[in-house]
Amino acid sequence: MKISGVGSKGAASGPRRTDKNSKPGEFRRALVDSMDQAEESHAVEASVGIGSVDALLMVQQADDALERETRRRLVRRGESLLDGLEDLRHGLLMGEIPVDKMATLAQTIRVRRESSTDPRLSALLDEIELRVEVELAKLSRRG
């Protein structure tokens, strides 16, 4: 498809000066000044935007750090409960039930644990705590 009738058919000419009173280089100076003003206004806008993003990232990092610390405490709790179960098993194999270990384990279970946003960790801790309660119930029936 051919488009015709657009533009002039004459030869292109060089730059034309319409204002005879303007000094050479005045347009260039005006252009540079307008670009400097545009950069200054963008710099102010950019710093405001970056400041709000920085604040948001800091809040997220604080939440992440808090969640990591909570997770560490919960993992330590689970490991402590498993160690207590291991001590009970060892005591049963040796023929005597360590009463002090049972009391410590029972106290650990009674202390309410923190909540976690990780469902797998929560489910695992629930299973460990249930197993500890079952073992303590079995041992208390014996004694």
Short mmCIF file of C-alpha atoms in Angstrom, two decimals:
data_model
loop_
_atom_site.label_atom_id
_atom_site.label_comp_id
_atom_site.label_asym_id
_atom_site.label_seq_id
_atom_site.Cartn_x
_atom_site.Cartn_y
_atom_site.Cartn_z
CA MET A 1 0.00 0.00 0.00
CA LYS A 2 1.39 3.33 -1.00
CA ILE A 3 0.71 6.51 0.93
CA SER A 4 0.88 9.67 -1.07
CA GLY A 5 0.19 13.30 -0.46
CA VAL A 6 2.00 13.47 2.87
CA GLY A 7 4.77 15.98 3.38
CA SER A 8 6.24 18.42 0.92
CA LYS A 9 7.65 17.48 -2.42
CA GLY A 10 10.34 20.11 -2.31
CA ALA A 11 13.94 19.61 -1.24
CA ALA A 12 14.75 19.80 2.44
CA SER A 13 16.30 23.04 3.47
CA GLY A 14 18.66 23.82 6.35
CA PRO A 15 17.65 25.48 9.62
CA ARG A 16 15.75 28.68 9.26
CA ARG A 17 15.95 31.59 11.63
CA THR A 18 12.63 33.21 12.10
CA ASP A 19 13.62 35.60 14.87
CA LYS A 20 16.33 37.90 13.72
CA ASN A 21 16.69 39.49 17.18
CA SER A 22 17.73 36.31 19.07
CA LYS A 23 21.40 35.90 19.89
CA PRO A 24 23.35 32.81 18.85
CA GLY A 25 23.39 30.11 21.56
CA GLU A 26 20.40 31.55 23.44
CA PHE A 27 18.21 28.58 22.60
CA ARG A 28 20.93 26.23 23.78
CA ARG A 29 21.18 28.02 27.13
CA ALA A 30 17.40 27.95 27.56
CA LEU A 31 17.38 24.24 26.76
CA VAL A 32 20.16 23.48 29.27
CA ASP A 33 18.39 25.56 31.95
CA SER A 34 15.11 23.75 31.41
CA MET A 35 16.87 20.36 31.58
CA ASP A 36 18.58 21.33 34.87
CA GLN A 37 15.24 22.36 36.36
CA ALA A 38 13.66 19.09 35.23
CA GLU A 39 16.50 17.06 36.81
CA GLU A 40 16.15 18.95 40.10
CA SER A 41 12.42 18.35 40.25
CA HIS A 42 12.86 14.65 39.44
CA ALA A 43 15.59 14.32 42.06
CA VAL A 44 13.26 15.62 44.76
CA GLU A 45 10.45 13.31 43.67
CA ALA A 46 12.78 10.32 43.50
CA SER A 47 14.12 10.82 47.01
CA VAL A 48 10.61 10.94 48.43
CA GLY A 49 9.72 7.72 46.64
CA ILE A 50 12.91 5.98 47.72
CA GLY A 51 12.38 7.05 51.32
CA SER A 52 8.97 5.39 51.46
CA VAL A 53 10.33 2.22 49.83
CA ASP A 54 13.22 2.15 52.31
CA ALA A 55 10.80 2.41 55.20
CA LEU A 56 8.73 -0.45 53.80
CA LEU A 57 11.82 -2.62 53.34
CA MET A 58 12.98 -1.89 56.88
CA VAL A 59 9.58 -2.95 58.27
CA GLN A 60 9.74 -6.16 56.26
CA GLN A 61 13.27 -6.87 57.47
CA ALA A 62 12.22 -6.29 61.06
CA ASP A 63 9.29 -8.69 60.59
CA ASP A 64 11.61 -11.25 59.00
CA ALA A 65 14.10 -10.93 61.84
CA LEU A 66 11.32 -11.31 64.40
CA GLU A 67 9.94 -14.35 62.59
CA ARG A 68 13.42 -15.92 62.38
CA GLU A 69 13.96 -15.43 66.11
CA THR A 70 10.53 -16.93 66.89
CA ARG A 71 11.32 -19.86 64.63
CA ARG A 72 14.67 -20.41 66.39
CA ARG A 73 12.98 -20.44 69.79
CA LEU A 74 10.36 -22.90 68.58
CA VAL A 75 12.99 -25.19 67.09
CA ARG A 76 14.92 -25.09 70.39
CA ARG A 77 11.69 -25.98 72.22
CA GLY A 78 11.13 -28.97 69.92
CA GLU A 79 14.72 -30.12 70.35
CA SER A 80 14.41 -29.78 74.12
CA LEU A 81 11.26 -31.91 74.13
CA LEU A 82 12.91 -34.55 71.96
CA ASP A 83 15.92 -34.60 74.28
CA GLY A 84 13.55 -35.10 77.22
CA LEU A 85 11.89 -38.02 75.45
CA GLU A 86 15.30 -39.50 74.76
CA ASP A 87 16.20 -39.19 78.46
CA LEU A 88 12.95 -40.96 79.40
CA ARG A 89 13.65 -43.75 76.93
CA HIS A 90 17.15 -44.14 78.24
CA GLY A 91 15.83 -44.24 81.82
CA LEU A 92 13.27 -46.90 80.93
CA LEU A 93 15.96 -49.02 79.29
CA MET A 94 18.12 -48.70 82.40
CA GLY A 95 15.23 -49.78 84.62
CA GLU A 96 14.52 -46.57 86.53
CA ILE A 97 12.33 -43.67 85.51
CA PRO A 98 14.04 -40.33 86.06
CA VAL A 99 11.43 -38.42 88.07
CA ASP A 100 13.22 -35.09 87.75
CA LYS A 101 13.35 -35.47 83.95
CA MET A 102 9.63 -36.27 83.91
CA ALA A 103 8.86 -33.15 85.96
CA THR A 104 11.01 -30.97 83.70
CA LEU A 105 9.37 -32.39 80.61
CA ALA A 106 5.89 -31.91 82.06
CA GLN A 107 6.71 -28.30 82.95
CA THR A 108 7.98 -27.66 79.43
CA ILE A 109 4.71 -28.94 77.99
CA ARG A 110 2.63 -26.77 80.34
CA VAL A 111 4.35 -23.58 79.18
CA ARG A 112 2.39 -22.25 76.26
CA ARG A 113 4.46 -21.99 73.12
CA GLU A 114 4.59 -19.05 70.76
CA SER A 115 2.63 -19.15 67.54
CA SER A 116 4.40 -19.48 64.24
CA THR A 117 3.40 -18.55 60.72
CA ASP A 118 5.06 -21.71 59.43
CA PRO A 119 2.35 -24.41 59.36
CA ARG A 120 4.84 -27.27 59.00
CA LEU A 121 6.78 -26.20 62.08
CA SER A 122 3.57 -25.83 64.07
CA ALA A 123 2.37 -29.28 62.99
CA LEU A 124 5.71 -30.84 63.90
CA LEU A 125 5.70 -29.24 67.35
CA ASP A 126 2.10 -30.39 67.87
CA GLU A 127 3.17 -33.98 67.12
CA ILE A 128 6.18 -33.77 69.46
CA GLU A 129 4.09 -32.30 72.28
CA LEU A 130 1.39 -34.96 71.80
CA ARG A 131 4.02 -37.71 71.98
CA VAL A 132 5.47 -36.21 75.18
CA GLU A 133 2.00 -36.05 76.75
CA VAL A 134 1.29 -39.67 75.81
CA GLU A 135 4.59 -40.88 77.26
CA LEU A 136 4.11 -38.88 80.45
CA ALA A 137 0.57 -40.27 80.82
CA LYS A 138 1.84 -43.83 80.36
CA LEU A 139 4.60 -43.32 82.90
CA SER A 140 2.33 -41.68 85.47
CA ARG A 141 -0.06 -44.66 85.29
CA ARG A 142 2.82 -47.01 86.06
CA GLY A 143 4.09 -45.15 89.08
#
